[in-house]
């Protein structure tokens, strides 16, 4: 998005200042709302379904932005993208922690965070390739829908979280999934541990996703949902987004070349 801002001022239909601020901030607002909705969707429809919904929202937002004739529709597209980002940020680490073997669970969750940062850096490189293409900013915004579409397709091949299935009384489905994840010698132990963890959670009143934090033992209840929401709100509303936005605009004023502006702002994507 920040790269696309370099091309937007060239269009008569897009004014600067408040319009650009709105375009950037609406995704952040959408992400905060999406994170809150994601907790409810996780418990109601399952982790896998929540990720599919997030992918659909993100892809829809990318299509809307790429085809936007003016700032109003572009802002709407940014809201859709923000909702998808917020839901995915809430759901993806949870799904990974519940549907992966205990031995590599921590590494997979950490890899998820690493790939998010790597993806931000990669987006700058992709945007750099489109700086001279016709319809520059439309390509930059539209190409973001490709990863969402790819993840949506691959998620259809993955199982639901066994923990969520146990909580919904679908124990046989959960056991079948656990048998695919763990060696035969460990399956019964993992099933017993999962049942005990869920029974303890129910007794302690920990019913929702937002009341649990990721741990190595099936996300035992550890914190209140207010803490999770505050942490997510801080993440999405932090000054880093505004810093990158301002950096792109500053470099644009210093250098007439969009190539130089993009190259100069790339290190900020790794922060």
CSV table of C-alpha atoms in Angstrom, one decimal:
chain,number,residue,atom,x,y,z
A,1,UNK,CA,0.0,0.0,0.0
A,2,UNK,CA,2.8,2.4,0.9
A,3,UNK,CA,4.4,1.8,-2.4
A,4,UNK,CA,1.2,2.4,-4.3
A,5,UNK,CA,0.9,5.8,-2.6
A,6,UNK,CA,3.7,7.0,-4.8
A,7,UNK,CA,1.6,6.6,-7.9
A,8,UNK,CA,-1.8,7.8,-6.5
A,9,UNK,CA,-1.0,11.5,-6.6
A,10,UNK,CA,-0.4,11.3,-10.3
A,11,UNK,CA,-4.2,10.7,-10.8
A,12,UNK,CA,-6.5,13.7,-10.8
A,13,UNK,CA,-9.2,11.7,-9.0
A,14,UNK,CA,-7.0,11.3,-5.9
A,15,UNK,CA,-6.2,14.3,-3.7
A,16,UNK,CA,-3.4,14.2,-1.1
A,17,UNK,CA,-3.2,14.8,2.6
A,18,UNK,CA,-6.5,13.6,4.3
A,19,UNK,CA,-7.3,11.2,1.6
A,20,UNK,CA,-4.0,9.4,1.9
A,21,UNK,CA,-4.3,9.4,5.6
A,22,UNK,CA,-7.7,7.8,5.4
A,23,UNK,CA,-6.6,5.2,2.9
A,24,UNK,CA,-3.7,4.1,5.2
A,25,UNK,CA,-5.6,4.3,8.5
A,26,UNK,CA,-8.8,2.4,7.4
A,27,UNK,CA,-6.8,-0.8,7.1
A,28,UNK,CA,-5.5,-0.4,10.6
A,29,UNK,CA,-9.1,0.2,11.9
A,30,UNK,CA,-10.3,-2.8,10.0
A,31,UNK,CA,-7.5,-5.0,11.4
A,32,UNK,CA,-8.5,-4.1,15.0
A,33,UNK,CA,-12.1,-4.9,14.3
A,34,UNK,CA,-11.1,-8.1,12.4
A,35,UNK,CA,-9.0,-9.3,15.3
A,36,UNK,CA,-12.0,-8.9,17.7
A,37,UNK,CA,-14.4,-10.6,15.3
A,38,UNK,CA,-11.8,-13.3,14.7
A,39,UNK,CA,-12.0,-14.5,18.3
A,40,UNK,CA,-15.7,-15.0,18.0
A,41,UNK,CA,-15.4,-16.7,14.6
A,42,UNK,CA,-12.8,-19.0,15.8
A,43,UNK,CA,-15.0,-20.4,18.6
A,44,UNK,CA,-18.2,-20.4,16.5
A,45,UNK,CA,-17.1,-21.7,13.1
A,46,UNK,CA,-13.6,-23.2,13.8
A,47,UNK,CA,-10.0,-22.1,13.1
A,48,UNK,CA,-9.9,-23.4,9.5
A,49,UNK,CA,-13.2,-21.7,8.6
A,50,UNK,CA,-12.0,-18.4,10.2
A,51,UNK,CA,-8.8,-18.4,8.1
A,52,UNK,CA,-10.9,-19.1,4.9
A,53,UNK,CA,-13.1,-16.2,5.7
A,54,UNK,CA,-10.0,-14.0,6.3
A,55,UNK,CA,-8.5,-15.0,3.0
A,56,UNK,CA,-11.8,-14.3,1.2
A,57,UNK,CA,-12.0,-10.8,2.8
A,58,UNK,CA,-8.4,-10.0,1.9
A,59,UNK,CA,-8.9,-11.2,-1.7
A,60,UNK,CA,-12.1,-9.2,-2.0
A,61,UNK,CA,-10.4,-6.1,-0.7
A,62,UNK,CA,-7.5,-6.5,-3.1
A,63,UNK,CA,-9.9,-6.8,-6.1
A,64,UNK,CA,-11.8,-3.7,-4.9
A,65,UNK,CA,-8.7,-1.6,-4.5
A,66,UNK,CA,-7.3,-2.6,-7.9
A,67,UNK,CA,-10.5,-1.7,-9.7
A,68,UNK,CA,-11.3,1.4,-7.6
A,69,UNK,CA,-12.2,4.5,-9.7
A,70,UNK,CA,-11.8,6.9,-6.8
A,71,UNK,CA,-10.7,7.2,-3.2
A,72,UNK,CA,-14.1,6.2,-1.7
A,73,UNK,CA,-14.0,2.7,-3.1
A,74,UNK,CA,-10.3,2.4,-2.4
A,75,UNK,CA,-11.0,3.1,1.3
A,76,UNK,CA,-13.7,0.4,1.3
A,77,UNK,CA,-11.2,-2.1,-0.2
A,78,UNK,CA,-8.7,-1.1,2.5
A,79,UNK,CA,-11.3,-1.9,5.2
A,80,UNK,CA,-11.9,-5.4,3.7
A,81,UNK,CA,-8.1,-6.0,3.6
A,82,UNK,CA,-7.8,-4.8,7.2
A,83,UNK,CA,-10.6,-7.2,8.4
A,84,UNK,CA,-8.8,-10.1,6.7
A,85,UNK,CA,-5.5,-9.2,8.2
A,86,UNK,CA,-7.0,-8.8,11.7
A,87,UNK,CA,-8.8,-12.2,11.5
A,88,UNK,CA,-5.7,-14.0,10.2
A,89,UNK,CA,-3.4,-12.4,12.8
A,90,UNK,CA,-5.7,-13.8,15.5
A,91,UNK,CA,-6.3,-17.2,13.9
A,92,UNK,CA,-3.2,-18.3,12.2
A,93,UNK,CA,-0.9,-18.7,15.2
A,94,UNK,CA,-3.7,-20.4,17.1
A,95,UNK,CA,-4.4,-22.9,14.3
A,96,UNK,CA,-0.7,-23.7,13.9
A,97,UNK,CA,-0.3,-24.3,17.6
A,98,UNK,CA,-3.4,-26.6,17.8
A,99,UNK,CA,-2.9,-28.6,14.5
A,100,UNK,CA,0.9,-29.2,14.6
A,101,UNK,CA,3.1,-31.8,16.5
A,102,UNK,CA,4.3,-30.6,19.9
A,103,UNK,CA,7.9,-31.0,18.9
A,104,UNK,CA,7.8,-28.4,16.2
A,105,UNK,CA,4.9,-26.3,17.4
A,106,UNK,CA,7.0,-23.4,18.7
A,107,UNK,CA,9.2,-23.4,15.6
A,108,UNK,CA,6.2,-23.2,13.3
A,109,UNK,CA,4.6,-20.3,15.2
A,110,UNK,CA,7.9,-18.5,15.1
A,111,UNK,CA,8.2,-19.2,11.4
A,112,UNK,CA,4.8,-17.6,10.9
A,113,UNK,CA,6.0,-14.4,12.4
A,114,UNK,CA,9.2,-14.5,10.4
A,115,UNK,CA,7.3,-15.0,7.1
A,116,UNK,CA,5.1,-12.0,7.9
A,117,UNK,CA,8.1,-9.7,8.1
A,118,UNK,CA,9.7,-11.4,5.0
A,119,UNK,CA,6.4,-11.0,3.1
A,120,UNK,CA,6.4,-7.2,3.9
A,121,UNK,CA,10.0,-6.9,2.4
A,122,UNK,CA,9.0,-9.1,-0.6
A,123,UNK,CA,6.1,-6.8,-1.3
A,124,UNK,CA,8.5,-3.9,-1.7
A,125,UNK,CA,10.4,-5.8,-4.3
A,126,UNK,CA,7.2,-6.7,-6.1
A,127,UNK,CA,6.1,-3.1,-6.1
A,128,UNK,CA,9.5,-2.1,-7.4
A,129,UNK,CA,8.9,-4.3,-10.4
A,130,UNK,CA,5.6,-2.5,-11.2
A,131,UNK,CA,6.8,1.1,-10.9
A,132,UNK,CA,7.0,1.5,-14.7
A,133,UNK,CA,4.1,-0.7,-15.6
A,134,UNK,CA,0.9,0.7,-17.0
A,135,UNK,CA,-1.6,1.2,-14.2
A,136,UNK,CA,1.2,1.0,-11.6
A,137,UNK,CA,-0.7,1.2,-8.4
A,138,UNK,CA,-3.5,-1.1,-9.5
A,139,UNK,CA,-1.0,-3.8,-10.1
A,140,UNK,CA,0.6,-3.2,-6.7
A,141,UNK,CA,-2.7,-3.4,-4.9
A,142,UNK,CA,-4.2,-6.2,-7.0
A,143,UNK,CA,-1.3,-8.6,-6.8
A,144,UNK,CA,-1.8,-8.8,-3.0
A,145,UNK,CA,-4.9,-11.0,-3.7
A,146,UNK,CA,-2.7,-13.7,-5.1
A,147,UNK,CA,-1.3,-15.0,-1.8
A,148,UNK,CA,-4.7,-14.9,-0.2
A,149,UNK,CA,-6.2,-16.9,-3.1
A,150,UNK,CA,-3.3,-19.4,-2.8
A,151,UNK,CA,-3.7,-19.8,0.9
A,152,UNK,CA,-7.5,-20.2,0.5
A,153,UNK,CA,-6.9,-23.0,-1.9
A,154,UNK,CA,-4.4,-24.8,0.3
A,155,UNK,CA,-6.5,-24.4,3.4
A,156,UNK,CA,-9.2,-26.4,1.8
A,157,UNK,CA,-6.8,-29.4,1.9
A,158,UNK,CA,-6.0,-29.0,5.6
A,159,UNK,CA,-8.0,-30.4,8.5
A,160,UNK,CA,-9.8,-28.5,11.3
A,161,UNK,CA,-8.2,-27.9,14.6
A,162,UNK,CA,-8.5,-31.1,16.7
A,163,UNK,CA,-9.0,-29.1,19.8
A,164,UNK,CA,-11.9,-27.2,18.4
A,165,UNK,CA,-13.5,-30.5,17.3
A,166,UNK,CA,-13.1,-31.9,20.8
A,167,UNK,CA,-14.9,-28.9,22.3
A,168,UNK,CA,-17.7,-29.3,19.8
A,169,UNK,CA,-18.2,-32.9,20.7
A,170,UNK,CA,-16.8,-34.3,17.5
A,171,UNK,CA,-14.3,-36.5,19.2
A,172,UNK,CA,-14.0,-39.1,16.5
A,173,UNK,CA,-13.0,-36.5,13.9
A,174,UNK,CA,-10.5,-35.0,16.3
A,175,UNK,CA,-8.9,-38.4,17.0
A,176,UNK,CA,-8.6,-39.2,13.3
A,177,UNK,CA,-6.7,-35.9,12.7
A,178,UNK,CA,-4.5,-36.6,15.7
A,179,UNK,CA,-3.6,-40.0,14.4
A,180,UNK,CA,-2.3,-38.3,11.2
A,181,UNK,CA,-0.3,-35.8,13.2
A,182,UNK,CA,1.4,-38.0,15.8
A,183,UNK,CA,3.1,-41.4,15.7
A,184,UNK,CA,1.0,-44.4,16.7
A,185,UNK,CA,2.8,-44.7,20.1
A,186,UNK,CA,2.0,-41.1,21.1
A,187,UNK,CA,-1.6,-40.7,19.8
A,188,UNK,CA,-3.4,-42.0,22.9
A,189,UNK,CA,-1.2,-39.9,25.2
A,190,UNK,CA,-1.9,-36.8,23.1
A,191,UNK,CA,-5.7,-37.5,23.1
A,192,UNK,CA,-5.7,-37.9,26.8
A,193,UNK,CA,-3.8,-34.7,27.4
A,194,UNK,CA,-6.1,-32.8,25.1
A,195,UNK,CA,-9.2,-34.1,26.8
A,196,UNK,CA,-7.8,-33.2,30.2
A,197,UNK,CA,-6.8,-29.7,29.0
A,198,UNK,CA,-10.3,-29.0,27.6
A,199,UNK,CA,-12.1,-30.4,30.7
A,200,UNK,CA,-9.9,-28.1,32.9
A,201,UNK,CA,-10.6,-25.1,30.6
A,202,UNK,CA,-14.3,-25.7,30.9
A,203,UNK,CA,-14.2,-26.0,34.7
A,204,UNK,CA,-12.2,-22.7,34.9
A,205,UNK,CA,-14.7,-21.0,32.6
A,206,UNK,CA,-12.2,-20.4,29.7
A,207,UNK,CA,-14.6,-20.6,26.8
A,208,UNK,CA,-13.3,-18.4,24.1
A,209,UNK,CA,-10.2,-17.9,22.0
A,210,UNK,CA,-9.5,-14.5,23.4
A,211,UNK,CA,-9.2,-16.0,26.9
A,212,UNK,CA,-6.4,-18.2,25.9
A,213,UNK,CA,-2.8,-17.6,24.9
A,214,UNK,CA,-0.6,-19.8,22.8
A,215,UNK,CA,1.5,-22.3,24.8
A,216,UNK,CA,3.1,-25.6,24.2
A,217,UNK,CA,0.3,-27.5,25.9
A,218,UNK,CA,-2.8,-26.8,23.8
A,219,UNK,CA,-3.2,-23.2,24.8
A,220,UNK,CA,-4.1,-23.4,28.4
A,221,UNK,CA,-6.1,-20.4,29.8
A,222,UNK,CA,-3.6,-17.8,30.9
A,223,UNK,CA,-5.0,-14.3,30.3
A,224,UNK,CA,-8.2,-12.3,30.0
A,225,UNK,CA,-9.7,-11.4,26.7
A,226,UNK,CA,-9.1,-7.7,27.4
A,227,UNK,CA,-5.4,-8.3,27.5
A,228,UNK,CA,-5.5,-10.0,24.1
A,229,UNK,CA,-7.5,-7.2,22.5
A,230,UNK,CA,-5.3,-4.5,24.0
A,231,UNK,CA,-2.2,-6.3,22.6
A,232,UNK,CA,-3.7,-6.6,19.2
A,233,UNK,CA,-4.9,-3.0,19.2
A,234,UNK,CA,-1.4,-1.8,20.1
A,235,UNK,CA,0.2,-3.9,17.4
A,236,UNK,CA,-2.1,-2.6,14.6
A,237,UNK,CA,-2.2,1.0,15.9
A,238,UNK,CA,1.5,1.3,16.6
A,239,UNK,CA,3.4,4.2,15.0
A,240,UNK,CA,5.4,1.9,12.7
A,241,UNK,CA,2.7,2.0,10.1
A,242,UNK,CA,2.6,5.8,10.2
A,243,UNK,CA,6.4,5.9,10.2
A,244,UNK,CA,6.6,3.9,7.0
A,245,UNK,CA,3.9,6.0,5.4
A,246,UNK,CA,5.7,9.2,6.2
A,247,UNK,CA,9.0,7.8,5.1
A,248,UNK,CA,7.6,6.9,1.7
A,249,UNK,CA,6.2,10.4,1.2
A,250,UNK,CA,9.4,12.1,2.5
A,251,UNK,CA,11.5,10.1,0.1
A,252,UNK,CA,9.1,11.0,-2.8
A,253,UNK,CA,9.6,14.6,-2.1
A,254,UNK,CA,13.4,14.2,-1.9
A,255,UNK,CA,13.7,12.1,-5.0
A,256,UNK,CA,11.5,12.4,-8.1
A,257,UNK,CA,12.2,8.7,-8.9
A,258,UNK,CA,9.8,6.2,-7.4
A,259,UNK,CA,12.5,3.6,-7.7
A,260,UNK,CA,14.7,5.5,-5.3
A,261,UNK,CA,11.8,6.1,-2.9
A,262,UNK,CA,11.0,2.4,-2.8
A,263,UNK,CA,14.6,1.3,-2.3
A,264,UNK,CA,15.1,3.8,0.5
A,265,UNK,CA,12.0,2.7,2.4
A,266,UNK,CA,12.7,-1.1,2.1
A,267,UNK,CA,14.8,-1.3,5.3
A,268,UNK,CA,11.7,-0.1,7.3
A,269,UNK,CA,9.8,-3.3,6.2
A,270,UNK,CA,12.3,-5.4,8.2
A,271,UNK,CA,11.7,-3.5,11.5
